Coordinates of C-alpha atoms (C1' of nucleotides) in Angstrom, one line a residue:
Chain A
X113 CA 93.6 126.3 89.8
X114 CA 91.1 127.1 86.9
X115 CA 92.7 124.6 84.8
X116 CA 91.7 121.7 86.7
X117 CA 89.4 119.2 85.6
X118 CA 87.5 119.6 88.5
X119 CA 86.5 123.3 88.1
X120 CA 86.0 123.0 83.9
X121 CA 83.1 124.9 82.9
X122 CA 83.5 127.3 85.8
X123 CA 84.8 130.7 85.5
X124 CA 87.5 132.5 87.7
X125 CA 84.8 134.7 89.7
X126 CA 82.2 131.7 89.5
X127 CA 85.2 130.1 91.4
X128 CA 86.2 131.7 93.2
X129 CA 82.7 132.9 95.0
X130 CA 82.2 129.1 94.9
X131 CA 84.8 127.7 97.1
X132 CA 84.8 130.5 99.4
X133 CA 81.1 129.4 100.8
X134 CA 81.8 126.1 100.4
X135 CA 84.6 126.9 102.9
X136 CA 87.2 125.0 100.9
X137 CA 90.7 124.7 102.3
X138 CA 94.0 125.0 99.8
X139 CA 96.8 123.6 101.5
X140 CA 100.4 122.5 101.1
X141 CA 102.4 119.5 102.2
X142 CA 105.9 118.4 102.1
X143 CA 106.9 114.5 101.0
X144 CA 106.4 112.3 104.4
X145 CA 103.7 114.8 105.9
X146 CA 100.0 113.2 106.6
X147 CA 97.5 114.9 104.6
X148 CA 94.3 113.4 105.8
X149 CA 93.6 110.8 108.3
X150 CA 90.2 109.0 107.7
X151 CA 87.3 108.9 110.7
X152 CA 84.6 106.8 110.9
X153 CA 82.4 109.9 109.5
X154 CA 82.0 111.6 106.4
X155 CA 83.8 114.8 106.6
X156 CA 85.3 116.3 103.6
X157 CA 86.6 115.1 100.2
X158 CA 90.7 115.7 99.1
X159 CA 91.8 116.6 95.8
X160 CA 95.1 116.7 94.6
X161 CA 96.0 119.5 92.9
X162 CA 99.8 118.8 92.4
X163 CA 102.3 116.0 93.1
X164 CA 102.1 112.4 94.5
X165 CA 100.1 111.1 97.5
X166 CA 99.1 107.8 98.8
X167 CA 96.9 106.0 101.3
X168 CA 97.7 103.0 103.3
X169 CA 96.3 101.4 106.0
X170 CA 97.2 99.9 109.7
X171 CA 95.8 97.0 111.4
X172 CA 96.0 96.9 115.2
X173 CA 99.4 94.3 114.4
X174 CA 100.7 97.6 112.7
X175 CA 100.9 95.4 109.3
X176 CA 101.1 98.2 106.4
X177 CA 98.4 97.9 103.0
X178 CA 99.0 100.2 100.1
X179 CA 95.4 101.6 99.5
X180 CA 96.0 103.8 96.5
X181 CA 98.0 106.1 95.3
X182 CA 97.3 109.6 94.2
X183 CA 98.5 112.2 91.6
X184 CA 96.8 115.2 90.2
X185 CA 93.2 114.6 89.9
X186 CA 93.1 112.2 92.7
X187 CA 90.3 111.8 95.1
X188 CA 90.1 110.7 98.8
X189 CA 88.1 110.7 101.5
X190 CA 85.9 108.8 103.5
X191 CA 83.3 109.2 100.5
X192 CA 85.4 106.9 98.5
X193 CA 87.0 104.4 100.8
X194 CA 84.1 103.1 103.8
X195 CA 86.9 103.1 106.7
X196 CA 86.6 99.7 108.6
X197 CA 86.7 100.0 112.3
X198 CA 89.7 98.2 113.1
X199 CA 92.0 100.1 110.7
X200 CA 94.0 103.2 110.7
X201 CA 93.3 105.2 107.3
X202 CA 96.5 107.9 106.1
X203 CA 96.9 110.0 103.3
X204 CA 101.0 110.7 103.2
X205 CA 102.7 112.9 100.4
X206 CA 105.2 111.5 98.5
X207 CA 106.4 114.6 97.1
X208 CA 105.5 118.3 97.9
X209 CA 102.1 119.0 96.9
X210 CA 99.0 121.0 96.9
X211 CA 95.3 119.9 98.2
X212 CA 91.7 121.3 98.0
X213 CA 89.7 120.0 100.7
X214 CA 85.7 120.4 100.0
X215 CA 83.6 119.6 103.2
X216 CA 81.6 116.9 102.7
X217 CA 78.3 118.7 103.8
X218 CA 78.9 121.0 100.5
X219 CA 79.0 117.9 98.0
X220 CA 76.0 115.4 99.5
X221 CA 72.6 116.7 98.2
X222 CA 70.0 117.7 99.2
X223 CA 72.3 120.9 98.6
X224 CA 71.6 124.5 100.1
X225 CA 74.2 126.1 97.9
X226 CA 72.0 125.2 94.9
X227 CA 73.6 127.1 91.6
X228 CA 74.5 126.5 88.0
X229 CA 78.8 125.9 89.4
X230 CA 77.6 123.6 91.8
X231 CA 75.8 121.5 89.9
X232 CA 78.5 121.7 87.1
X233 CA 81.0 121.1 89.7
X234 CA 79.2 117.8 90.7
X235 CA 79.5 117.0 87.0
X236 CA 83.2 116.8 87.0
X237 CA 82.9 115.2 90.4
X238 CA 81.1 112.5 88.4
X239 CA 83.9 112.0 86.1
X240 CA 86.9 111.9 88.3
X241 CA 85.1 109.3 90.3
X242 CA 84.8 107.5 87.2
X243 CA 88.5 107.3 86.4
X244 CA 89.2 106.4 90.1
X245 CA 86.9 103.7 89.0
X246 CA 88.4 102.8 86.2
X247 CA 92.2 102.9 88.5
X248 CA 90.7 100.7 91.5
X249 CA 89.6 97.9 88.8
X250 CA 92.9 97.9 86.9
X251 CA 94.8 97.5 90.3
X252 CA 92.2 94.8 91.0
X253 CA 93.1 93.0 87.9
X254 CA 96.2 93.4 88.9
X255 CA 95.6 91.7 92.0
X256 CA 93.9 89.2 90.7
X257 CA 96.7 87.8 89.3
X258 CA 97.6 83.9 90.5
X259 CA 101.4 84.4 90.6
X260 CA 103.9 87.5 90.7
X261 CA 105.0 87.0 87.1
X262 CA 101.8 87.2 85.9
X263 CA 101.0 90.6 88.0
X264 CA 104.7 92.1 86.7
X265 CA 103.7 91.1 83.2
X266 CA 99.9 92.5 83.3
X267 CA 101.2 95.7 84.4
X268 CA 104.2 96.2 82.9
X269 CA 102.2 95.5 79.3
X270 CA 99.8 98.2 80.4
X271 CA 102.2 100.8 81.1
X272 CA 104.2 99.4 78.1
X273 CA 100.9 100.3 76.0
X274 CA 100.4 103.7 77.3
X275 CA 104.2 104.7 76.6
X276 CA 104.1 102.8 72.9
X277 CA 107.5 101.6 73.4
X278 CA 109.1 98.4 74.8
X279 CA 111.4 100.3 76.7
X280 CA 110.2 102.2 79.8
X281 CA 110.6 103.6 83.3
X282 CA 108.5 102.9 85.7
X283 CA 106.9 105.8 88.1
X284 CA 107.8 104.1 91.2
X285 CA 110.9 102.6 94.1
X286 CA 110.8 98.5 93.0
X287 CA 109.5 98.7 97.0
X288 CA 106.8 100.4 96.0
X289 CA 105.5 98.3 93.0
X290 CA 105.8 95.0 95.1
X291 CA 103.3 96.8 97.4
X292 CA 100.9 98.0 94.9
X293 CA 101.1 94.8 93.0
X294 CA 100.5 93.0 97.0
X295 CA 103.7 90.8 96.8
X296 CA 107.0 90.6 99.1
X297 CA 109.9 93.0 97.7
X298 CA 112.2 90.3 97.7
X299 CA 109.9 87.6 95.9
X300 CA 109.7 90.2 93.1
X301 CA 113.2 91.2 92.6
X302 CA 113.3 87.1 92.5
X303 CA 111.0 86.7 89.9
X304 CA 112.1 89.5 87.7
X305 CA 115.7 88.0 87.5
X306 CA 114.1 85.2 86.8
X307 CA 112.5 86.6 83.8
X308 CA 115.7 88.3 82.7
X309 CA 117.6 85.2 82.9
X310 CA 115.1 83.7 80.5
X311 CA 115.2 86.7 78.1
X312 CA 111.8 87.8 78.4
X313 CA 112.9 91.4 79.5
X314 CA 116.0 93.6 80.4
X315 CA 115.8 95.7 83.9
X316 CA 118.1 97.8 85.3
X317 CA 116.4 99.4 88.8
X318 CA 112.9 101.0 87.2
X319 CA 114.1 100.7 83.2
X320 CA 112.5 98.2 82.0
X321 CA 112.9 96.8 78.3
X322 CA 110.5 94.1 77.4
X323 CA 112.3 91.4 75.0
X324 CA 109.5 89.2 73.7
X325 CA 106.1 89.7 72.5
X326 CA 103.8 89.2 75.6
X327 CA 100.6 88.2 75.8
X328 CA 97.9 88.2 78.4
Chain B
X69 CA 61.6 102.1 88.6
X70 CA 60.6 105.3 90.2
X71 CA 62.1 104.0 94.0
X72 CA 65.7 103.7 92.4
X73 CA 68.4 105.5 93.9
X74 CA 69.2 106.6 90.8
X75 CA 66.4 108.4 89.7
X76 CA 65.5 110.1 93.2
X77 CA 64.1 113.8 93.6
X78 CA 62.7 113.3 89.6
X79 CA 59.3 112.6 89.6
X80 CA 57.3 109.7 87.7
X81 CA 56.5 111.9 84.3
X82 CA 59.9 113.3 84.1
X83 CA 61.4 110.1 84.5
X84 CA 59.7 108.9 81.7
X85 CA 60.1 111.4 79.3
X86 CA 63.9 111.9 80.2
X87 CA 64.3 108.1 79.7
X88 CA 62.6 108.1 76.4
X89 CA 64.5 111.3 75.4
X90 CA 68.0 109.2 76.4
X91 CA 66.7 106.2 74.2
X92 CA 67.2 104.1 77.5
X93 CA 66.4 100.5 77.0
X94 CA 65.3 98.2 79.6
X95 CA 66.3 94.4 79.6
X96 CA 65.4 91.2 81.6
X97 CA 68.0 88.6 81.5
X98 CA 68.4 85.1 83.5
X99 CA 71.0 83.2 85.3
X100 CA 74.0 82.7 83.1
X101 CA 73.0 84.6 80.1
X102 CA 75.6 87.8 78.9
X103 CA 73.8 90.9 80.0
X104 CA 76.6 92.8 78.0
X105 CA 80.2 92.9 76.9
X106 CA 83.0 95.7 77.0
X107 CA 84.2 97.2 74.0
X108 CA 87.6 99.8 73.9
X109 CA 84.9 102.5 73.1
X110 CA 82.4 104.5 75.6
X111 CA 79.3 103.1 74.5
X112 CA 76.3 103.0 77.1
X113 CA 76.5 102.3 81.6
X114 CA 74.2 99.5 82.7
X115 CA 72.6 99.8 86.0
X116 CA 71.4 96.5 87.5
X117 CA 67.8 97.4 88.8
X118 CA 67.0 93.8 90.3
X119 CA 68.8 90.6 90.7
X120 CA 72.8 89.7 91.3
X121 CA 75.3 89.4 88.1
X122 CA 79.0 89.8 87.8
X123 CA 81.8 91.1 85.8
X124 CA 84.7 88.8 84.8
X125 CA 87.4 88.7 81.8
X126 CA 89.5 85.9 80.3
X127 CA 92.4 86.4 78.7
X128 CA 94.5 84.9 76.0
X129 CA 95.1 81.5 77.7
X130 CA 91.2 81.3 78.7
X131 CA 92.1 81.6 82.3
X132 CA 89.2 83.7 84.6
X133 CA 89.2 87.2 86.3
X134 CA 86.9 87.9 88.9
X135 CA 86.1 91.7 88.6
X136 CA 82.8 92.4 90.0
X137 CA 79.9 91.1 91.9
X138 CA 77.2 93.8 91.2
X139 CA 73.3 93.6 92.9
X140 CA 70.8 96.4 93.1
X141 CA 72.3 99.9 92.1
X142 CA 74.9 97.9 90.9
X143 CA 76.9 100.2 88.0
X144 CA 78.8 98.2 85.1
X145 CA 80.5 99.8 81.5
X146 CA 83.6 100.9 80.0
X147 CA 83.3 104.5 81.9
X148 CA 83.9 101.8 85.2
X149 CA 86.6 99.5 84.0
X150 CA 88.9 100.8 81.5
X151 CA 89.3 97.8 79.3
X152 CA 92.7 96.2 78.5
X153 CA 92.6 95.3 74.9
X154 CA 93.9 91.8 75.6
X155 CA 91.2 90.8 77.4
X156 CA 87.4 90.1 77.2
X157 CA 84.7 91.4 79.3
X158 CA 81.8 90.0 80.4
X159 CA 79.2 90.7 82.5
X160 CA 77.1 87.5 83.6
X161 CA 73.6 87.3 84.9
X162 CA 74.0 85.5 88.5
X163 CA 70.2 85.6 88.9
X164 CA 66.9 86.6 86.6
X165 CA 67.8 90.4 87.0
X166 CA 66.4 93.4 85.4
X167 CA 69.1 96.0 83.7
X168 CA 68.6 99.6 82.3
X169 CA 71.2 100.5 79.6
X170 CA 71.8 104.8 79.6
X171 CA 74.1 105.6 76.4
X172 CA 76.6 107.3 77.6
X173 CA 76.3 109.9 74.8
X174 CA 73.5 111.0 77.2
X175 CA 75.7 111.4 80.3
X176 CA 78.6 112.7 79.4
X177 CA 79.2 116.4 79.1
X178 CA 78.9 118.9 77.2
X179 CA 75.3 117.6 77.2
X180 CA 73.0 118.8 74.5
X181 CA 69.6 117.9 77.2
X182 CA 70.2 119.6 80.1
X183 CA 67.7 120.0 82.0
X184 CA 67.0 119.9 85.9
X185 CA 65.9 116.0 85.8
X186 CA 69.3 115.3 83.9
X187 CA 71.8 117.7 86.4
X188 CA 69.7 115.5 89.2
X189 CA 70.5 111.8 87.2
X190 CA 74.0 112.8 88.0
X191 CA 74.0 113.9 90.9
X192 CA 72.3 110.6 91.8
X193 CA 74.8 108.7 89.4
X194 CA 77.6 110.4 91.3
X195 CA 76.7 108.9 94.8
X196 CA 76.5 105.4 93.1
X197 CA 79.6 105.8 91.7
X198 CA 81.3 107.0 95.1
X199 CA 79.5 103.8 96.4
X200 CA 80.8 101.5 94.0
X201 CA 84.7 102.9 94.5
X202 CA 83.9 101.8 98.2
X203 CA 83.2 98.5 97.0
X204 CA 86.5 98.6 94.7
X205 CA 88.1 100.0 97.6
X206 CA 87.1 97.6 100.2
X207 CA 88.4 94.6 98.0
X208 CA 91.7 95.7 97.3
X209 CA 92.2 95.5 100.7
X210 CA 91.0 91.8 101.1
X211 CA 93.1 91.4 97.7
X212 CA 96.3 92.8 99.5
X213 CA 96.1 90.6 102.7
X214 CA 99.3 88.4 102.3
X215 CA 98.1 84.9 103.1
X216 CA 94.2 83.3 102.6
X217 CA 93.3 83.3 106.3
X218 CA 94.1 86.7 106.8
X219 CA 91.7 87.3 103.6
X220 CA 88.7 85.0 104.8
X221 CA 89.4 87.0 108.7
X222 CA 89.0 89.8 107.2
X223 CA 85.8 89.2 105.5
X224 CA 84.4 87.5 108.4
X225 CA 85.2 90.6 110.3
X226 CA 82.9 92.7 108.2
X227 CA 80.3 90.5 107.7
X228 CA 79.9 89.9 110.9
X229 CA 80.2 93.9 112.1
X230 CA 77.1 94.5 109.0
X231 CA 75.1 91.4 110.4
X232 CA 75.6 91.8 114.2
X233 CA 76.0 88.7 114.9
X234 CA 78.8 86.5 115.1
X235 CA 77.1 83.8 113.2
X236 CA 76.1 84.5 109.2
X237 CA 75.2 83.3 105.8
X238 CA 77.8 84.1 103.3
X239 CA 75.6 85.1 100.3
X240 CA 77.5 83.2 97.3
X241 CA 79.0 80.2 96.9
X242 CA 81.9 79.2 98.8
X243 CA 83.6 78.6 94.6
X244 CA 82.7 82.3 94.3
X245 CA 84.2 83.7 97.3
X246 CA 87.3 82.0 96.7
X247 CA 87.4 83.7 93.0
X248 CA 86.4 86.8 95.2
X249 CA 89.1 86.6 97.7
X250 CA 91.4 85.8 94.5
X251 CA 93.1 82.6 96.1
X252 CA 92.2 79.0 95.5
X253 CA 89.0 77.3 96.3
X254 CA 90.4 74.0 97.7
X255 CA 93.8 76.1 99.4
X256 CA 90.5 77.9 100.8
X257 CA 89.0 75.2 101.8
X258 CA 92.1 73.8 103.7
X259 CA 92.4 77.0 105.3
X260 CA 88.7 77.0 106.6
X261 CA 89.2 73.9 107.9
X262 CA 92.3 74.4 110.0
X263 CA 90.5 77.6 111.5
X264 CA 88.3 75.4 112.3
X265 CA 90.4 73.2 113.6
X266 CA 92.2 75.7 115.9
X267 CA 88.5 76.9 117.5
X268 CA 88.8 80.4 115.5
X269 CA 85.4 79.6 113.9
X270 CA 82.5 76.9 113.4
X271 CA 81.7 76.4 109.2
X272 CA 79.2 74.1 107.6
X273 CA 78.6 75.2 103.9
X274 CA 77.9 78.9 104.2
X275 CA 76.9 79.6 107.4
X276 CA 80.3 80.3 109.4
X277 CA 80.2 80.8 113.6
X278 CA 82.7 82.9 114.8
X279 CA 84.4 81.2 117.8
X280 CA 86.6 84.1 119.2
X281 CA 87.1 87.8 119.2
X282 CA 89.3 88.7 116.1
X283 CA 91.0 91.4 115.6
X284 CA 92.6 92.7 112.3
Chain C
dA116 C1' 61.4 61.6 89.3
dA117 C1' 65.4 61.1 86.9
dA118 C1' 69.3 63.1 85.0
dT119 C1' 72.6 66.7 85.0
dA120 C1' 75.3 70.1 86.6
dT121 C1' 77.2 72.6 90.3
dC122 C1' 79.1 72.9 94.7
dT123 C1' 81.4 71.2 99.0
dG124 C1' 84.9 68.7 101.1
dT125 C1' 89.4 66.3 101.3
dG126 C1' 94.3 64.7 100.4
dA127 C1' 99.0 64.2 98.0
dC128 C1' 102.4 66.7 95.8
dA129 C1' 105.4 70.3 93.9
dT130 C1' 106.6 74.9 94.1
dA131 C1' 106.0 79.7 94.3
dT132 C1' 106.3 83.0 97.7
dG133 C1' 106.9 85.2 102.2
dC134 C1' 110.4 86.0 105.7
dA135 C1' 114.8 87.2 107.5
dA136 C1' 119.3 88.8 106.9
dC137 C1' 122.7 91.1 104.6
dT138 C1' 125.5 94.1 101.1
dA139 C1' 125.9 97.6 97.7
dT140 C1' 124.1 101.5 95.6
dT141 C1' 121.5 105.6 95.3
dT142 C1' 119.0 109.4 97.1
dT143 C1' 117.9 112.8 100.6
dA144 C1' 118.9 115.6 104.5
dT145 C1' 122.2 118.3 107.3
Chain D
dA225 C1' 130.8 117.3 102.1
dT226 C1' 129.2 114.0 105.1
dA227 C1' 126.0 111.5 107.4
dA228 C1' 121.7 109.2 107.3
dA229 C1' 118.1 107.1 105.1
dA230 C1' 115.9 104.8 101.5
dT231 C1' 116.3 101.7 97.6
dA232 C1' 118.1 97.8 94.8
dG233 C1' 119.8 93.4 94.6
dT234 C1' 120.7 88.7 96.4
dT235 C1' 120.3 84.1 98.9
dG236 C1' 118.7 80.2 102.1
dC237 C1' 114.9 78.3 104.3
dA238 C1' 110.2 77.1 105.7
dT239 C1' 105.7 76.9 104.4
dA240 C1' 101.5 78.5 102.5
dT241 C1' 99.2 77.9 98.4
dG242 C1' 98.2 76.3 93.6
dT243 C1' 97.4 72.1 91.0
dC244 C1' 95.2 67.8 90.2
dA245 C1' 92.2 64.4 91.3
dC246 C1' 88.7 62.5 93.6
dA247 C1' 83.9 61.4 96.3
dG248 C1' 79.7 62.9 98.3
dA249 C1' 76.2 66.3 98.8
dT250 C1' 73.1 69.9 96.8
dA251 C1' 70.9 72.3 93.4
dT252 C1' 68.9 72.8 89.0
dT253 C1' 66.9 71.3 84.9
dT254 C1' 64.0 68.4 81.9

DNA sequence: AAATATCTGTGACATATGCAACTATTTTAT
DNA sequence: ATAAAATAGTTGCATATGTCACAGATATTT
């Protein structure tokens, strides 16, 4: 646990010392458990230590939205995501993995647990929120997007740049992309045969093999 | 300057000293000038102190990108947004507005000034950050609503839960909100006008009147 | 006060996309 | 090893939505 971003800078006794008056909470969960549900109040921040986690939302017509999704690093709580009244907030693993839980009380300032970790642990704090920054506005982007081509192609040239090769595999089901990407399954399987057909990529289920120079 | 969020619990002379220290440069700008533009390096955050302005990128074909809409406390910079280097960034002054430019060399860590004031900056600069990923948050989820009227309910739905009142202003242009909302202005405009139509709501310009109760 | 630019409002048209329904394949659980 | 569940792949159909092209109303600038 000392190797997490989160706790850089803080020593092993430091630690733990730290977490045990904050009251922190390690716990485990198995793919399909819930690991948080949100309430209207601000109770206490997730981390994920290991695995893959996401969080959707239900309206009162039971219609599912892919909030975010989660993987080592990732932060959630009410801190980060304002609950609306009318919708149901869930955290569900999508593997097996590991969670810190920090009360909320320990985090906000003004802060009776002043100390030299604490402030260095807001530090880090500060820098994973950041990146979730930085994830929110590329899904955004994403979003953005007019039409489903241009949302495959935006993100598939993104993950194309991170991997440095035209060929790659994509980290989630086809079912889950069309939800992060906020398009219908079927429309998307649609539009990528379409693509194939006109030779601007090869797929086979999550390989993908881009075929012409894209841009934008 | 001193009434900020950001530079709460650090008192006038500190303040000044700690910006001067961080070479932090203040700037006026008005409506429609470039306040600043992203680069693919960490070079400085920008925190709007007064006014509205707004993020936005073009790509290749020159077609627009919503990103942002930022007012007070508003938080822009490459540590928010990750840039995609086939795109341009902009961020736009909507409104004479005041910014302060911090180079990030100043907050990032390992931090050669430490001192209380700076541990207290971020600590501050956390909360705004956590505060903006609310705001990300909150428009993915308008982003991901499958057609424009569940989009424009939506929004109505929490403006009108902030405002108390089922009749409100909606505080940019009705060519902005589309962009906003990421759908069409006149396929918005059609939609409006069937709602209206159908008795869901009352419109003229801004100011919308919600007719019935609506849920979701 | 006039000129200019921006914004609101509308309609015709083509099409991209959601929806429903189904099969085949792959993965997970028992 | 078998059953069950999830995922990938496909198609027809209806329609919601983008595109284009206006006119009138409001702002903004000079």
């Amino acid at each position: 646990m000392e190797s997490m971003e989160l706790f850089e800078g803080i020593s092993s006794g430091n630690l733990n010392r730290m977490l045990s008056c904050f009251h922190a909470r390690k716990s485990s969960f198995s793919r399909g458990q819930t690991i948080h549900t949100y309430s209207s109040s601000l109770e206490k921040v997730g981390i994920l230590l290991s695995g893959k986690a996401h969080l959707y939302c239900i309206d009162q017509s039971g219609s599912y939205t892919l909030l975010e999704r989660f993987e080592k690093n990732g932060l959630f709580g009410e801190l980060f995501t304002l609950p609306l009244d009318n919708l149901e907030y869930i955290v569900e693993a999508d593997s097996d993995c590991e969670v810190l839980f920090l009360p909320y009380s320990c985090i906000v300032r003004p802060c009776a647990n002043i100390c030299d970790h604490h402030t260095r642990l807001i530090d880090n704090l500060f820098h994973l929120t950041t990146q979730k920054s930085q994830t929110l506005s590329f899904r955004i982007n994403l979003l953005s997007a007019k039409t489903t081509r241009q949302k495959l192609l935006n993100y598939f040239h993104y993950i194309q740049a991170r991997s440095e090769s035209s060929s790659f595999t994509i980290d989630m089901s086809l079912t889950d992309l069309a939800s992060y990407l906020g398009v219908d399954r079927s429309s998307m399987m649609r539009e990528l045969k379409a693509m194939k057909n006109e030779g601007i990529l090869e797929s086979k289920g999550r390989r993908i093999t881009m075929k012409t120079i894209q841009h934008s």
